[in-house]
Short mmCIF file of C-alpha atoms and ligand atoms in Angstrom, two decimals:
data_model
loop_
_atom_site.label_atom_id
_atom_site.label_comp_id
_atom_site.label_asym_id
_atom_site.label_seq_id
_atom_site.Cartn_x
_atom_site.Cartn_y
_atom_site.Cartn_z
CA MET O 1036 96.65 84.72 132.77
CA ASN O 1037 98.35 88.03 131.90
CA ASP O 1038 98.93 89.17 128.30
CA LEU O 1039 102.45 87.72 128.07
CA GLU O 1040 101.32 84.32 129.43
CA GLN O 1041 98.44 84.24 126.93
CA ALA O 1042 100.85 85.16 124.11
CA ILE O 1043 103.25 82.38 125.18
CA GLU O 1044 100.35 79.90 125.21
CA GLU O 1045 99.34 81.00 121.68
CA ALA O 1046 102.95 80.93 120.42
CA ALA O 1047 103.34 77.35 121.71
CA ARG O 1048 100.10 76.34 119.97
CA LEU O 1049 101.24 77.82 116.61
CA ILE O 1050 104.65 76.11 116.89
CA ARG O 1051 103.03 72.77 117.81
CA ASN O 1052 100.74 72.98 114.75
CA ALA O 1053 103.51 74.00 112.32
CA ARG O 1054 105.41 71.69 109.93
CA HIS O 1055 108.58 73.75 109.36
CA VAL O 1056 109.57 76.33 111.98
CA VAL O 1057 112.43 78.74 111.27
CA ALA O 1058 113.88 81.33 113.67
CA LEU O 1059 115.17 84.60 112.15
CA VAL O 1060 117.60 85.92 114.76
CA GLY O 1061 119.18 89.34 115.34
CA ALA O 1062 121.48 91.15 117.76
CA GLY O 1063 118.79 91.33 120.46
CA LEU O 1064 119.25 87.61 121.20
CA SER O 1065 122.91 88.20 122.10
CA ALA O 1066 122.21 91.38 124.09
CA GLU O 1067 121.74 89.21 127.20
CA SER O 1068 125.28 87.86 126.54
CA GLY O 1069 126.65 91.40 126.76
CA VAL O 1070 127.01 91.90 122.99
CA PRO O 1071 125.83 95.41 122.06
CA THR O 1072 122.97 95.77 119.57
CA PHE O 1073 123.37 98.12 116.58
CA ARG O 1074 120.28 100.34 116.63
CA GLY O 1075 118.12 101.79 119.38
CA PRO O 1076 119.36 104.21 122.08
CA GLU O 1077 122.40 102.14 123.22
CA GLY O 1078 123.12 100.74 119.74
CA LEU O 1079 126.67 100.75 118.33
CA TRP O 1080 125.69 102.51 115.10
CA THR O 1081 123.59 105.03 117.09
CA LYS O 1082 126.69 105.84 119.17
CA HIS O 1083 129.47 105.57 116.56
CA GLY O 1084 127.63 105.92 113.23
CA GLU O 1085 127.11 103.09 110.71
CA PRO O 1086 130.22 101.83 108.85
CA ASP O 1087 130.20 103.30 105.35
CA LEU O 1088 129.12 101.20 102.40
CA ARG O 1089 132.51 101.61 100.74
CA ASP O 1090 134.21 99.18 103.15
CA TYR O 1091 133.89 96.27 100.73
CA ASP O 1092 134.93 98.38 97.72
CA ARG O 1093 138.10 99.27 99.59
CA PHE O 1094 138.77 95.56 100.18
CA VAL O 1095 138.25 94.76 96.49
CA GLU O 1096 140.45 97.70 95.37
CA ASP O 1097 143.40 96.80 97.60
CA PRO O 1098 142.98 93.53 99.62
CA LYS O 1099 146.61 93.58 100.82
CA ARG O 1100 146.16 97.06 102.35
CA TRP O 1101 142.81 95.92 103.81
CA TRP O 1102 144.49 93.00 105.55
CA GLU O 1103 147.34 95.22 106.76
CA GLN O 1104 144.80 97.62 108.33
CA ARG O 1105 142.80 94.83 110.00
CA ARG O 1106 144.11 95.56 113.46
CA GLU O 1107 143.44 99.30 113.15
CA ARG O 1108 139.81 98.57 112.16
CA ALA O 1109 139.39 96.21 115.15
CA SER O 1110 140.60 98.96 117.51
CA ARG O 1111 137.92 101.30 116.13
CA LEU O 1112 135.24 98.73 117.09
CA GLY O 1113 136.96 97.85 120.36
CA GLU O 1114 133.72 97.73 122.37
CA LEU O 1115 132.14 95.18 120.01
CA VAL O 1116 135.32 93.09 119.62
CA GLN O 1117 135.84 92.84 123.39
CA ALA O 1118 132.20 91.92 124.00
CA LEU O 1119 132.34 89.26 121.28
CA GLU O 1120 135.54 87.75 122.70
CA SER O 1121 134.08 87.29 126.18
CA ALA O 1122 130.47 86.44 125.21
CA VAL O 1123 128.88 83.11 126.16
CA PRO O 1124 125.45 81.78 125.10
CA ASN O 1125 122.44 82.87 127.21
CA ALA O 1126 119.07 81.30 128.06
CA GLY O 1127 117.68 82.42 124.69
CA HIS O 1128 120.36 80.51 122.75
CA PHE O 1129 119.78 77.40 124.87
CA ALA O 1130 116.00 77.65 124.40
CA LEU O 1131 116.47 77.62 120.60
CA ARG O 1132 118.77 74.60 120.99
CA ASP O 1133 116.08 72.88 123.09
CA LEU O 1134 113.35 73.63 120.52
CA GLU O 1135 115.58 72.05 117.85
CA GLU O 1136 116.19 68.96 120.01
CA MET O 1137 112.43 68.70 120.68
CA GLY O 1138 111.87 68.68 116.88
CA ARG O 1139 109.93 71.98 117.18
CA LEU O 1140 112.49 74.13 115.33
CA GLN O 1141 113.90 73.08 111.96
CA HIS O 1142 116.36 75.90 111.19
CA ILE O 1143 117.97 79.12 112.47
CA ILE O 1144 118.74 82.00 110.09
CA THR O 1145 121.02 84.25 112.14
CA GLN O 1146 122.22 87.74 111.35
CA ASN O 1147 124.67 87.45 114.26
CA ILE O 1148 128.37 86.77 113.59
CA ASP O 1149 129.12 85.75 117.22
CA ASN O 1150 129.15 81.92 116.94
CA LEU O 1151 126.96 81.68 120.08
CA HIS O 1152 124.36 79.36 118.49
CA GLN O 1153 127.09 76.79 117.83
CA LEU O 1154 128.45 77.19 121.38
CA ALA O 1155 124.91 76.57 122.72
CA GLY O 1156 124.71 73.32 120.70
CA SER O 1157 122.35 74.31 117.89
CA GLN O 1158 122.95 72.39 114.64
CA ALA O 1159 120.81 73.66 111.73
CA ILE O 1160 122.12 77.22 111.30
CA THR O 1161 122.63 79.58 108.35
CA GLU O 1162 124.75 82.66 109.13
CA ILE O 1163 123.58 85.22 106.59
CA HIS O 1164 126.18 87.80 107.74
CA GLY O 1165 128.98 85.28 108.28
CA ASN O 1166 130.87 84.09 111.37
CA ARG O 1167 133.64 86.04 113.14
CA THR O 1168 135.63 82.84 113.90
CA LYS O 1169 135.95 81.92 110.21
CA LEU O 1170 137.66 82.98 106.96
CA ARG O 1171 136.06 82.65 103.50
CA CYS O 1172 137.23 82.63 99.90
CA VAL O 1173 135.30 85.38 98.12
CA LEU O 1174 135.26 83.32 94.90
CA CYS O 1175 134.40 79.72 95.89
CA ASN O 1176 132.94 80.45 99.37
CA HIS O 1177 135.12 77.79 101.00
CA ARG O 1178 135.41 78.57 104.73
CA TRP O 1179 138.05 77.76 107.37
CA PRO O 1180 138.40 78.35 111.09
CA PHE O 1181 140.58 81.46 111.48
CA GLU O 1182 143.30 79.59 113.36
CA ASP O 1183 143.70 77.00 110.55
CA PHE O 1184 144.88 79.53 108.04
CA SER O 1185 148.38 80.97 107.63
CA LEU O 1186 148.34 84.75 107.27
CA GLU O 1187 152.05 84.97 106.42
CA GLU O 1188 151.36 86.09 102.87
CA LEU O 1189 148.89 88.99 102.50
CA PRO O 1190 146.36 88.98 100.99
CA PRO O 1191 145.86 85.26 101.74
CA ARG O 1192 144.82 83.22 98.68
CA CYS O 1193 142.40 80.30 98.50
CA PRO O 1194 144.26 76.95 98.43
CA ASP O 1195 141.22 75.29 96.76
CA CYS O 1196 140.21 77.48 93.82
CA THR O 1197 143.74 79.02 93.83
CA SER O 1198 142.55 82.34 92.43
CA GLY O 1199 140.17 83.58 95.11
CA ILE O 1200 141.24 86.02 97.82
CA VAL O 1201 140.44 85.05 101.41
CA LYS O 1202 138.83 87.47 103.86
CA SER O 1203 137.02 87.21 107.20
CA ASP O 1204 133.71 85.40 106.76
CA THR O 1205 131.78 88.33 108.22
CA VAL O 1206 129.83 90.19 105.54
CA MET O 1207 130.84 93.85 105.29
CA PHE O 1208 128.57 96.74 104.47
CA GLY O 1209 128.33 96.88 100.69
CA GLU O 1210 129.40 93.22 100.30
CA PRO O 1211 126.97 90.83 98.57
CA ILE O 1212 125.60 88.03 100.78
CA PRO O 1213 127.50 84.79 99.89
CA ARG O 1214 125.40 82.86 97.36
CA ASP O 1215 125.36 79.57 99.32
CA ALA O 1216 124.08 81.24 102.49
CA LEU O 1217 121.46 83.28 100.60
CA ASP O 1218 120.20 80.21 98.71
CA GLU O 1219 119.76 78.28 101.97
CA CYS O 1220 117.88 81.21 103.58
CA ILE O 1221 115.51 81.35 100.58
CA ASN O 1222 115.09 77.55 100.65
CA GLN O 1223 114.27 77.56 104.39
CA SER O 1224 111.88 80.54 104.05
CA ARG O 1225 110.03 78.77 101.23
CA ARG O 1226 109.53 75.65 103.39
CA CYS O 1227 108.65 77.68 106.50
CA ASP O 1228 105.04 77.91 107.76
CA CYS O 1229 105.92 79.47 111.12
CA MET O 1230 108.73 82.02 111.61
CA LEU O 1231 110.05 83.30 114.95
CA LEU O 1232 111.46 86.85 114.70
CA VAL O 1233 113.88 86.94 117.62
CA GLY O 1234 115.68 90.15 118.61
CA THR O 1235 115.82 91.79 115.19
CA SER O 1236 114.76 95.33 114.26
CA ALA O 1237 113.85 93.89 110.83
CA VAL O 1238 115.25 96.85 108.86
CA VAL O 1239 118.22 95.18 107.11
CA TYR O 1240 117.69 93.37 103.79
CA PRO O 1241 117.58 90.71 102.50
CA ALA O 1242 116.96 89.22 106.00
CA ALA O 1243 113.94 91.47 106.69
CA GLN O 1244 112.25 90.20 103.51
CA PHE O 1245 112.04 86.55 104.64
CA PRO O 1246 109.21 87.07 107.21
CA VAL O 1247 107.21 89.02 104.60
CA ASP O 1248 107.59 86.10 102.16
CA VAL O 1249 106.53 83.57 104.84
CA LYS O 1250 103.45 85.67 105.66
CA SER O 1251 102.48 86.15 102.02
CA SER O 1252 102.63 82.40 101.46
CA GLY O 1253 100.16 81.78 104.32
CA GLY O 1254 102.62 81.20 107.17
CA VAL O 1255 102.42 82.68 110.67
CA LEU O 1256 104.85 85.05 112.41
CA ILE O 1257 105.79 85.22 116.10
CA GLU O 1258 107.79 88.27 117.24
CA VAL O 1259 110.04 88.00 120.33
CA ASN O 1260 111.23 91.52 121.16
CA PRO O 1261 110.78 93.98 124.06
CA ASN O 1262 110.20 96.71 121.45
CA GLU O 1263 108.00 97.19 118.39
CA THR O 1264 109.48 96.73 114.92
CA PRO O 1265 108.26 97.55 111.39
CA LEU O 1266 107.08 93.90 111.14
CA THR O 1267 105.01 93.86 114.36
CA ARG O 1268 101.86 94.67 112.35
CA LEU O 1269 102.33 91.46 110.30
CA CYS O 1270 102.80 89.21 113.35
CA ASP O 1271 100.19 86.75 114.60
CA VAL O 1272 101.64 86.68 118.12
CA VAL O 1273 103.97 89.15 119.87
CA LEU O 1274 106.04 88.19 122.94
CA ARG O 1275 106.93 91.66 124.25
CA ALA O 1276 109.74 90.47 126.51
CA PRO O 1277 113.48 89.73 126.43
CA ALA O 1278 114.28 86.63 124.35
CA GLY O 1279 115.84 84.68 127.23
CA GLU O 1280 112.66 84.90 129.31
CA ALA O 1281 110.16 84.50 126.47
CA LEU O 1282 111.82 81.60 124.63
CA THR O 1283 112.46 79.68 127.87
CA ALA O 1284 108.75 79.99 128.72
CA VAL O 1285 107.77 78.74 125.25
CA VAL O 1286 110.04 75.68 125.66
CA GLU O 1287 108.50 74.97 129.08
CA ARG O 1288 104.99 75.34 127.64
CA LEU O 1289 105.76 72.95 124.77
CA GLY O 1290 107.59 70.57 127.09
CA SER O 1291 104.71 70.38 129.61
CA ALA O 1292 102.18 69.88 126.80
CA THR O 1293 103.94 66.65 125.70
CA GLN O 1294 104.00 65.13 129.24
N1 APR L 2320 115.61 90.17 123.60
C1 APR L 2320 115.00 90.31 122.39
N2 APR L 2320 115.16 91.40 121.59
C2 APR L 2320 115.93 92.40 122.08
C3 APR L 2320 116.57 92.34 123.34
C4 APR L 2320 116.38 91.14 124.12
N3 APR L 2320 116.95 90.98 125.30
N4 APR L 2320 117.27 93.49 123.52
C5 APR L 2320 117.06 94.26 122.41
N5 APR L 2320 116.25 93.61 121.54
C6 APR L 2320 115.79 94.03 120.21
C7 APR L 2320 115.67 95.53 119.98
O1 APR L 2320 114.40 96.00 120.39
C8 APR L 2320 115.84 95.64 118.46
O2 APR L 2320 114.58 95.53 117.80
O3 APR L 2320 116.76 93.60 119.28
C9 APR L 2320 116.70 94.42 118.12
C10 APR L 2320 118.14 94.70 117.69
O4 APR L 2320 118.09 95.41 116.48
P1 APR L 2320 119.44 95.82 115.72
O5 APR L 2320 120.39 96.40 116.67
O6 APR L 2320 119.02 96.64 114.55
O7 APR L 2320 120.05 94.41 115.27
P2 APR L 2320 119.70 93.49 114.01
O8 APR L 2320 118.25 93.52 113.68
O9 APR L 2320 120.31 92.19 114.26
O10 APR L 2320 120.53 94.23 112.83
C11 APR L 2320 120.62 93.59 111.60
O11 APR L 2320 122.30 95.14 110.86
O12 APR L 2320 124.08 96.41 111.31
C12 APR L 2320 123.69 95.27 110.72
O13 APR L 2320 125.05 93.39 110.36
C13 APR L 2320 124.34 94.05 111.35
O14 APR L 2320 123.36 91.85 111.57
C14 APR L 2320 123.15 93.21 111.81
C15 APR L 2320 122.00 93.76 110.99
#
């Protein structure tokens, strides 16, 4: 057995012995769906620079102007927008769906805004950075599919709490994580005794804190990433391979063990 096969065997054993498995997912999972990652040599921020932290302040200062400039912003991130519009789930997304259906994965905390987990059929998902297909009221956190909301009047106002302003559900740089999503991430991390770190560089907080909390409360960590990350040193098992290949092999290993 080579190193990767041994690591897959060990990962399957840890998942089988765990009570509450959570996957923390990043852009690397959707890389095999053609969605660019953010960091690393080909990363969007490496190529175009990170969006500045004042984006959300600008929204708060003048939400009408922010909405009016929406199209101009989308054209600046044309590469990402196009990739997101044509992306479909890959083997990695389906493997996570299979683990959930096998009762071996209890929750997904995703940093991705691409809606690909839902398209793959996963159910228990918290989107810590929001979802590109939805709108959200910044006051009451009510969310709607984009197409269900009239954008005749700008800025759009929340029909439920009547005073909140509605924006895209995706969390901007400088914007606080919506309370309901953050609370569920903390709740899932507290219950978690085995966390899969799938395709994340683990440098963005608060998401990067969850694995540290799981480890410090006696849980185990499994990293699925072709490259090292700042959390590799904390991991019990490392699958140094693309997520599609590694997660599919873990599902097969767990599947064959039950037969
Ligand atoms: N399978 C698994 N991992 C992969 C693959 C693959 N096929 N391809 C690349 N990776 C890994 C890279 O090695 C890297 O560690 O995915 C990681 C992607 O890291 P980032 O681009 O930093 O993405 P992420 O961790 O999701 O970023 C977090 O930062 O910019 C914000 O809001 C954005 O949600 C994002 C957050």
